mmCIF file of C-alpha atoms in Angstrom:
data_model
loop_
_atom_site.group_PDB
_atom_site.id
_atom_site.type_symbol
_atom_site.label_atom_id
_atom_site.label_comp_id
_atom_site.label_asym_id
_atom_site.label_seq_id
_atom_site.Cartn_x
_atom_site.Cartn_y
_atom_site.Cartn_z
ATOM 1 C CA MET A 1 -8.269 29.720 8.193
ATOM 2 C CA LYS A 2 -6.907 26.286 9.132
ATOM 3 C CA ASP A 3 -4.201 25.773 11.731
ATOM 4 C CA SER A 4 -1.077 23.850 10.716
ATOM 5 C CA ILE A 5 0.044 20.510 12.050
ATOM 6 C CA THR A 6 3.156 18.384 11.482
ATOM 7 C CA LEU A 7 3.004 14.636 10.848
ATOM 8 C CA TYR A 8 6.068 12.431 10.498
ATOM 9 C CA ASN A 9 7.059 8.816 9.970
ATOM 10 C CA HIS A 10 10.627 7.503 10.078
ATOM 11 C CA PHE A 11 9.952 4.224 8.319
ATOM 12 C CA HIS A 12 9.199 2.669 4.951
ATOM 13 C CA ASN A 13 6.862 3.460 2.065
ATOM 14 C CA GLY A 14 4.188 1.125 3.365
ATOM 15 C CA ASP A 15 4.251 2.735 6.805
ATOM 16 C CA ILE A 16 3.776 6.139 5.212
ATOM 17 C CA PHE A 17 0.945 4.898 2.999
ATOM 18 C CA PHE A 18 -0.879 3.517 6.028
ATOM 19 C CA SER A 19 -0.801 7.011 7.559
ATOM 20 C CA ARG A 20 -3.564 7.940 5.107
ATOM 21 C CA PRO A 21 -6.481 7.199 7.474
ATOM 22 C CA ILE A 22 -5.021 9.758 9.902
ATOM 23 C CA ILE A 23 -4.361 12.231 7.099
ATOM 24 C CA ASN A 24 -7.822 11.928 5.587
ATOM 25 C CA LEU A 25 -9.431 12.696 8.932
ATOM 26 C CA LEU A 26 -7.116 15.595 9.863
ATOM 27 C CA LYS A 27 -6.908 17.367 6.494
ATOM 28 C CA ASN A 28 -10.399 18.794 6.893
ATOM 29 C CA TYR A 29 -9.248 20.642 10.003
ATOM 30 C CA PHE A 30 -5.533 21.344 9.457
ATOM 31 C CA ASN A 31 -2.951 22.247 6.873
ATOM 32 C CA ILE A 32 -0.542 19.309 7.067
ATOM 33 C CA ASP A 33 3.237 19.218 6.796
ATOM 34 C CA PHE A 34 4.418 15.614 6.444
ATOM 35 C CA TYR A 35 8.068 14.634 6.989
ATOM 36 C CA HIS A 36 9.527 11.271 5.995
ATOM 37 C CA ASN A 37 12.787 9.780 4.676
ATOM 38 C CA GLN A 38 11.526 8.174 1.459
ATOM 39 C CA ASN A 39 11.567 9.539 -2.073
ATOM 40 C CA THR A 40 8.942 12.161 -2.715
ATOM 41 C CA PRO A 41 6.233 12.668 -3.789
ATOM 42 C CA LEU A 42 4.108 10.122 -1.953
ATOM 43 C CA PHE A 43 1.198 12.536 -1.428
ATOM 44 C CA LEU A 44 0.974 14.137 -4.850
ATOM 45 C CA ASP A 45 -2.746 13.359 -4.903
ATOM 46 C CA ILE A 46 -3.550 15.321 -1.726
ATOM 47 C CA PRO A 47 -3.224 19.091 -2.211
ATOM 48 C CA GLU A 48 -3.683 19.763 1.525
ATOM 49 C CA ILE A 49 -0.270 18.218 2.272
ATOM 50 C CA ASN A 50 3.146 19.862 2.130
ATOM 51 C CA GLU A 51 5.576 16.965 1.855
ATOM 52 C CA PHE A 52 9.213 17.075 2.973
ATOM 53 C CA LYS A 53 12.020 14.526 2.622
ATOM 54 C CA GLY A 54 14.105 14.404 5.777
ATOM 55 C CA ILE A 55 12.863 14.467 9.369
ATOM 56 C CA PRO A 56 13.961 17.144 11.875
ATOM 57 C CA GLN A 57 16.251 15.697 14.551
ATOM 58 C CA ASN A 58 13.920 16.588 17.405
ATOM 59 C CA LEU A 59 11.229 14.222 16.047
ATOM 60 C CA LYS A 60 12.090 10.746 17.350
ATOM 61 C CA TYR A 61 10.635 7.530 15.939
ATOM 62 C CA THR A 62 10.142 6.167 19.470
ATOM 63 C CA ASP A 63 8.061 9.136 20.675
ATOM 64 C CA HIS A 64 4.447 8.394 21.526
ATOM 65 C CA PHE A 65 2.249 10.970 19.810
ATOM 66 C CA ILE A 66 0.905 12.202 23.163
ATOM 67 C CA LYS A 67 4.425 13.391 24.027
ATOM 68 C CA THR A 68 4.609 15.703 20.989
ATOM 69 C CA ILE A 69 1.024 16.505 20.023
ATOM 70 C CA GLU A 70 0.764 19.573 22.252
ATOM 71 C CA ASN A 71 3.499 21.092 20.079
ATOM 72 C CA GLY A 72 1.524 20.249 16.921
ATOM 73 C CA MET A 73 3.628 17.195 15.963
ATOM 74 C CA ILE A 74 2.304 13.667 15.464
ATOM 75 C CA ASN A 75 4.248 10.432 14.983
ATOM 76 C CA THR A 76 2.111 8.267 12.638
ATOM 77 C CA TRP A 77 4.283 5.121 12.917
ATOM 78 C CA ILE A 78 2.325 2.080 14.071
ATOM 79 C CA GLY A 79 5.417 0.836 15.959
ATOM 80 C CA GLN A 80 5.278 3.557 18.595
ATOM 81 C CA PRO A 81 4.480 2.075 22.031
ATOM 82 C CA GLY A 82 1.046 0.553 22.464
ATOM 83 C CA TYR A 83 -0.374 -0.220 19.019
ATOM 84 C CA ILE A 84 1.423 -2.922 17.029
ATOM 85 C CA ASN A 85 -0.451 -5.765 18.797
ATOM 86 C CA ARG A 86 -3.431 -3.895 20.211
ATOM 87 C CA ILE A 87 -6.229 -5.732 18.346
ATOM 88 C CA ASN A 88 -4.348 -8.457 16.485
ATOM 89 C CA SER A 89 -0.743 -8.994 15.441
ATOM 90 C CA GLY A 90 1.299 -6.785 13.135
ATOM 91 C CA CYS A 91 0.702 -3.739 10.934
ATOM 92 C CA SER A 92 -2.988 -4.377 10.373
ATOM 93 C CA PHE A 93 -5.677 -1.814 9.630
ATOM 94 C CA GLU A 94 -7.288 -2.560 12.992
ATOM 95 C CA ASN A 95 -4.089 -1.669 14.865
ATOM 96 C CA HIS A 96 -3.602 1.432 12.719
ATOM 97 C CA MET A 97 -7.148 2.482 13.589
ATOM 98 C CA GLU A 98 -6.396 2.252 17.306
ATOM 99 C CA LEU A 99 -3.723 4.914 16.797
ATOM 100 C CA THR A 100 -6.009 6.915 14.497
ATOM 101 C CA LYS A 101 -8.875 6.833 17.015
ATOM 102 C CA GLU A 102 -6.703 8.165 19.834
ATOM 103 C CA ILE A 103 -5.379 10.999 17.666
ATOM 104 C CA CYS A 104 -8.920 11.894 16.593
ATOM 105 C CA ASN A 105 -10.175 11.719 20.182
ATOM 106 C CA TYR A 106 -7.565 14.286 21.134
ATOM 107 C CA PHE A 107 -9.014 16.695 18.562
ATOM 108 C CA ASN A 108 -12.664 15.676 19.164
ATOM 109 C CA ILE A 109 -12.948 14.363 15.592
ATOM 110 C CA LYS A 110 -15.637 11.697 15.220
ATOM 111 C CA ILE A 111 -15.148 8.501 13.206
ATOM 112 C CA THR A 112 -18.481 7.171 11.977
ATOM 113 C CA ASN A 113 -17.530 4.328 9.624
ATOM 114 C CA TYR A 114 -14.366 2.191 9.618
ATOM 115 C CA ASP A 115 -14.707 1.392 5.914
ATOM 116 C CA ASP A 116 -14.534 5.111 5.147
ATOM 117 C CA CYS A 117 -11.120 5.241 6.834
ATOM 118 C CA LEU A 118 -9.513 2.653 4.542
ATOM 119 C CA PRO A 119 -6.644 4.120 2.481
ATOM 120 C CA GLU A 120 -7.634 5.935 -0.702
ATOM 121 C CA VAL A 121 -5.706 7.693 -3.470
ATOM 122 C CA ASN A 122 -7.191 10.614 -5.422
ATOM 123 C CA PHE A 123 -6.078 9.325 -8.824
ATOM 124 C CA GLU A 124 -7.638 12.223 -10.723
ATOM 125 C CA ASN A 125 -5.034 14.520 -9.139
ATOM 126 C CA LEU A 126 -2.121 12.547 -10.628
ATOM 127 C CA PRO A 127 -0.634 14.146 -13.772
ATOM 128 C CA ASN A 128 -0.653 10.912 -15.809
ATOM 129 C CA PHE A 129 -3.999 9.619 -14.583
ATOM 130 C CA LYS A 130 -5.672 9.610 -18.015
ATOM 131 C CA LEU A 131 -2.698 7.987 -19.743
ATOM 132 C CA ILE A 132 -2.512 5.162 -17.181
ATOM 133 C CA GLU A 133 -6.258 4.681 -17.475
ATOM 134 C CA LYS A 134 -6.020 4.353 -21.263
ATOM 135 C CA ILE A 135 -3.145 1.858 -21.104
ATOM 136 C CA MET A 136 -4.859 -0.340 -18.527
ATOM 137 C CA LEU A 137 -8.211 -0.369 -20.307
ATOM 138 C CA ASP A 138 -6.406 -1.470 -23.433
ATOM 139 C CA TYR A 139 -4.751 -4.323 -21.524
ATOM 140 C CA LYS A 140 -8.146 -5.337 -20.130
ATOM 141 C CA GLN A 141 -9.360 -5.837 -23.691
ATOM 142 C CA LYS A 142 -6.355 -7.918 -24.745
ATOM 143 C CA PHE A 143 -5.970 -10.316 -21.826
ATOM 144 C CA LYS A 144 -8.259 -12.664 -19.967
ATOM 145 C CA LYS A 145 -6.807 -11.726 -16.582
ATOM 146 C CA ILE A 146 -4.297 -9.197 -15.257
ATOM 147 C CA VAL A 147 -2.003 -10.151 -12.374
ATOM 148 C CA LEU A 148 0.085 -7.583 -10.518
ATOM 149 C CA ILE A 149 3.131 -9.081 -8.784
ATOM 150 C CA SER A 150 5.154 -7.047 -6.289
ATOM 151 C CA ASN A 151 8.365 -8.934 -6.907
ATOM 152 C CA GLY A 152 10.828 -6.495 -5.335
ATOM 153 C CA ASP A 153 12.613 -7.087 -2.049
ATOM 154 C CA VAL A 154 10.878 -6.601 1.288
ATOM 155 C CA ASN A 155 12.697 -4.226 3.652
ATOM 156 C CA SER A 156 10.526 -4.718 6.724
ATOM 157 C CA GLY A 157 11.382 -8.314 7.623
ATOM 158 C CA GLN A 158 7.715 -9.281 7.204
ATOM 159 C CA SER A 159 8.688 -11.901 4.627
ATOM 160 C CA PRO A 160 11.937 -13.498 3.468
ATOM 161 C CA ASN A 161 13.301 -12.227 0.165
ATOM 162 C CA PHE A 162 13.151 -15.000 -2.428
ATOM 163 C CA ASP A 163 13.735 -14.985 -6.171
ATOM 164 C CA PHE A 164 10.486 -14.306 -8.043
ATOM 165 C CA PHE A 165 12.137 -14.605 -11.481
ATOM 166 C CA PRO A 166 11.634 -18.370 -12.069
ATOM 167 C CA ILE A 167 8.096 -18.089 -10.678
ATOM 168 C CA ILE A 168 7.161 -15.298 -13.099
ATOM 169 C CA LYS A 169 8.822 -17.179 -15.953
ATOM 170 C CA ASN A 170 6.856 -20.343 -15.212
ATOM 171 C CA LEU A 171 3.494 -18.597 -14.780
ATOM 172 C CA SER A 172 3.802 -16.415 -17.882
ATOM 173 C CA THR A 173 4.924 -19.322 -20.069
ATOM 174 C CA LEU A 174 2.008 -21.538 -19.078
ATOM 175 C CA ASN A 175 -0.627 -18.770 -19.169
ATOM 176 C CA SER A 176 -0.214 -16.798 -22.384
ATOM 177 C CA ASP A 177 -3.689 -15.232 -22.078
ATOM 178 C CA VAL A 178 -2.810 -13.658 -18.710
ATOM 179 C CA LEU A 179 -0.877 -10.388 -18.390
ATOM 180 C CA PHE A 180 1.688 -10.277 -15.590
ATOM 181 C CA ILE A 181 2.667 -6.774 -14.462
ATOM 182 C CA ILE A 182 5.738 -6.746 -12.216
ATOM 183 C CA THR A 183 7.042 -3.961 -9.983
ATOM 184 C CA LYS A 184 10.756 -4.840 -10.191
ATOM 185 C CA PRO A 185 12.145 -4.957 -13.744
ATOM 186 C CA VAL A 186 13.365 -8.246 -15.193
ATOM 187 C CA ASP A 187 14.701 -9.047 -18.639
ATOM 188 C CA GLU A 188 11.933 -9.731 -21.138
ATOM 189 C CA ILE A 189 11.004 -13.402 -20.982
ATOM 190 C CA ASN A 190 7.575 -13.533 -22.565
ATOM 191 C CA LYS A 191 5.396 -10.947 -24.262
ATOM 192 C CA ASN A 192 2.766 -11.219 -21.535
ATOM 193 C CA ILE A 193 5.138 -9.747 -18.927
ATOM 194 C CA VAL A 194 5.273 -5.971 -18.494
ATOM 195 C CA ASN A 195 7.701 -4.114 -16.255
ATOM 196 C CA ILE A 196 5.530 -1.552 -14.492
ATOM 197 C CA GLU A 197 8.007 1.275 -15.083
ATOM 198 C CA LYS A 198 7.158 1.041 -18.803
ATOM 199 C CA ILE A 199 3.598 1.982 -17.884
ATOM 200 C CA THR A 200 4.285 4.611 -15.221
ATOM 201 C CA ASN A 201 7.413 6.137 -16.764
ATOM 202 C CA THR A 202 8.098 7.978 -13.508
ATOM 203 C CA TYR A 203 9.787 7.559 -10.117
ATOM 204 C CA PRO A 204 8.671 7.112 -7.455
ATOM 205 C CA ASP A 205 5.683 5.428 -9.065
ATOM 206 C CA LEU A 206 3.923 4.002 -6.011
ATOM 207 C CA LEU A 207 0.815 6.155 -6.486
ATOM 208 C CA TYR A 208 0.552 4.932 -10.075
ATOM 209 C CA ILE A 209 0.987 1.365 -8.838
ATOM 210 C CA SER A 210 -2.072 2.058 -6.688
ATOM 211 C CA GLN A 211 -3.978 3.194 -9.761
ATOM 212 C CA ILE A 212 -2.826 0.237 -11.857
ATOM 213 C CA SER A 213 -3.844 -2.201 -9.108
ATOM 214 C CA THR A 214 -7.489 -1.155 -9.480
ATOM 215 C CA TYR A 215 -7.502 -2.669 -13.004
ATOM 216 C CA CYS A 216 -5.905 -5.953 -11.905
ATOM 217 C CA ASP A 217 -7.813 -9.120 -11.118
ATOM 218 C CA ILE A 218 -5.140 -10.589 -8.856
ATOM 219 C CA ILE A 219 -2.568 -8.844 -6.659
ATOM 220 C CA VAL A 220 0.414 -10.853 -5.405
ATOM 221 C CA GLY A 221 2.872 -9.576 -2.824
ATOM 222 C CA ARG A 222 4.844 -9.877 0.400
ATOM 223 C CA ALA A 223 3.946 -6.737 2.442
ATOM 224 C CA SER A 224 6.489 -4.666 0.511
ATOM 225 C CA GLY A 225 5.878 -0.991 -0.280
ATOM 226 C CA PRO A 226 4.266 -1.602 -3.705
ATOM 227 C CA TYR A 227 1.992 -4.285 -2.251
ATOM 228 C CA CYS A 228 0.975 -1.947 0.594
ATOM 229 C CA PHE A 229 0.047 0.742 -1.944
ATOM 230 C CA THR A 230 -2.517 -1.665 -3.441
ATOM 231 C CA GLN A 231 -4.355 -1.943 -0.092
ATOM 232 C CA LEU A 232 -6.972 0.549 -1.213
ATOM 233 C CA LYS A 233 -10.564 0.873 -0.099
ATOM 234 C CA ASN A 234 -11.871 0.159 -3.620
ATOM 235 C CA ASN A 235 -9.680 -2.962 -3.899
ATOM 236 C CA LEU A 236 -10.281 -4.346 -0.413
ATOM 237 C CA LEU A 237 -14.047 -4.004 -0.788
ATOM 238 C CA ASP A 238 -14.151 -5.484 -4.313
ATOM 239 C CA SER A 239 -15.511 -9.045 -4.263
ATOM 240 C CA ASN A 240 -14.090 -9.660 -7.770
ATOM 241 C CA LYS A 241 -10.523 -8.956 -6.636
ATOM 242 C CA THR A 242 -8.072 -11.549 -5.281
ATOM 243 C CA TYR A 243 -5.104 -10.843 -3.011
ATOM 244 C CA ILE A 244 -2.405 -13.506 -2.681
ATOM 245 C CA SER A 245 0.095 -12.817 0.080
ATOM 246 C CA PHE A 246 3.278 -14.667 0.967
ATOM 247 C CA ASN A 247 4.419 -13.347 4.322
ATOM 248 C CA ASN A 248 4.938 -14.316 7.939
ATOM 249 C CA ASP A 249 1.811 -12.804 9.490
ATOM 250 C CA ILE A 250 -1.630 -13.294 7.965
ATOM 251 C CA ASN A 251 -2.913 -9.972 9.373
ATOM 252 C CA GLU A 252 -0.257 -7.948 7.562
ATOM 253 C CA GLY A 253 -0.937 -9.689 4.273
ATOM 254 C CA ARG A 254 -4.698 -9.360 4.601
ATOM 255 C CA PHE A 255 -4.490 -5.880 6.205
ATOM 256 C CA TYR A 256 -8.264 -5.537 6.824
ATOM 257 C CA SER A 257 -10.196 -8.308 8.587
ATOM 258 C CA ASN A 258 -13.524 -7.344 6.994
ATOM 259 C CA LEU A 259 -12.281 -7.139 3.436
ATOM 260 C CA LYS A 260 -14.698 -8.248 0.698
ATOM 261 C CA SER A 261 -12.054 -9.337 -1.807
ATOM 262 C CA LYS A 262 -10.855 -12.921 -1.887
ATOM 263 C CA PHE A 263 -7.729 -13.391 0.185
ATOM 264 C CA VAL A 264 -5.193 -16.212 -0.036
ATOM 265 C CA TRP A 265 -2.287 -16.395 2.389
ATOM 266 C CA SER A 266 0.724 -18.676 2.697
ATOM 267 C CA ASN A 267 3.926 -18.674 4.731
ATOM 268 C CA ASN A 268 5.316 -21.566 2.711
ATOM 269 C CA TYR A 269 8.040 -19.956 0.590
ATOM 270 C CA GLU A 270 8.948 -22.998 -1.478
ATOM 271 C CA GLN A 271 8.938 -22.117 -5.191
ATOM 272 C CA GLU A 272 6.663 -25.015 -6.065
ATOM 273 C CA ASN A 273 4.075 -23.919 -3.492
ATOM 274 C CA ILE A 274 4.119 -20.295 -4.683
ATOM 275 C CA ILE A 275 3.564 -21.307 -8.317
ATOM 276 C CA LYS A 276 0.798 -23.728 -7.332
ATOM 277 C CA THR A 277 -0.954 -21.171 -5.100
ATOM 278 C CA ILE A 278 -1.023 -18.498 -7.790
ATOM 279 C CA THR A 279 -2.002 -20.958 -10.537
ATOM 280 C CA ASN A 280 -4.914 -22.303 -8.489
ATOM 281 C CA ASN A 281 -6.346 -18.802 -8.245
ATOM 282 C CA LEU A 282 -5.923 -17.626 -11.849
ATOM 283 C CA PHE A 283 -9.347 -18.862 -13.011
#
């Protein structure tokens, strides 16, 4: 019978998603209770996790995991002292792995392959997996390319919030054979724009955004929660996939230094540059 352990993270959806390397290594040894302050469920695909919204007051976001681990509690936030700039700058996979390695060392859990630790989602465990699959395969038949744009606001300060509406309008008008799926609803402009909630029909839909991203040729974002949920092992290691990131730090947009997918980064937030950058990578 497995022992129980408590994981927690005080911060945003992306921070919680990037706890998955730790979870995937610990779930073989422990039953996991995970506490966070975001809308649940964010771990519907992992049956080994009991997920709770709301963090007990005794679990502080500033606590280093060594302070609490003897009581079976682990802070998974990359911002705890000692990790955010350990290997490179920002919330990169490499910095997350420094935290993951130290937690695993405490429990004598071996890590054999970094690629195996990249975030994954068990899509088959999602209730609407087959429906999403059918919808996306149909879109793949109808359009030359599929572009996923995380056009919602960024809460982390990793990029300024700018208006994506005129950018989406311009791109969709000039590229009628490309489907643009957007994570924040806008009024219908062109028939080749789909609000993602019409596909997922659920909330929170971040796990379904992960699934949808695997069918997309291009993923555009700014290190927001939906963009983070596309940073999957099968996307990052797909040489036919393109990530386009507009954010302050290249490491946070790229996430994994050894990714196989094409990666385009810019910290020029002028509308003209954003349209040009995406257009140049459509075909």
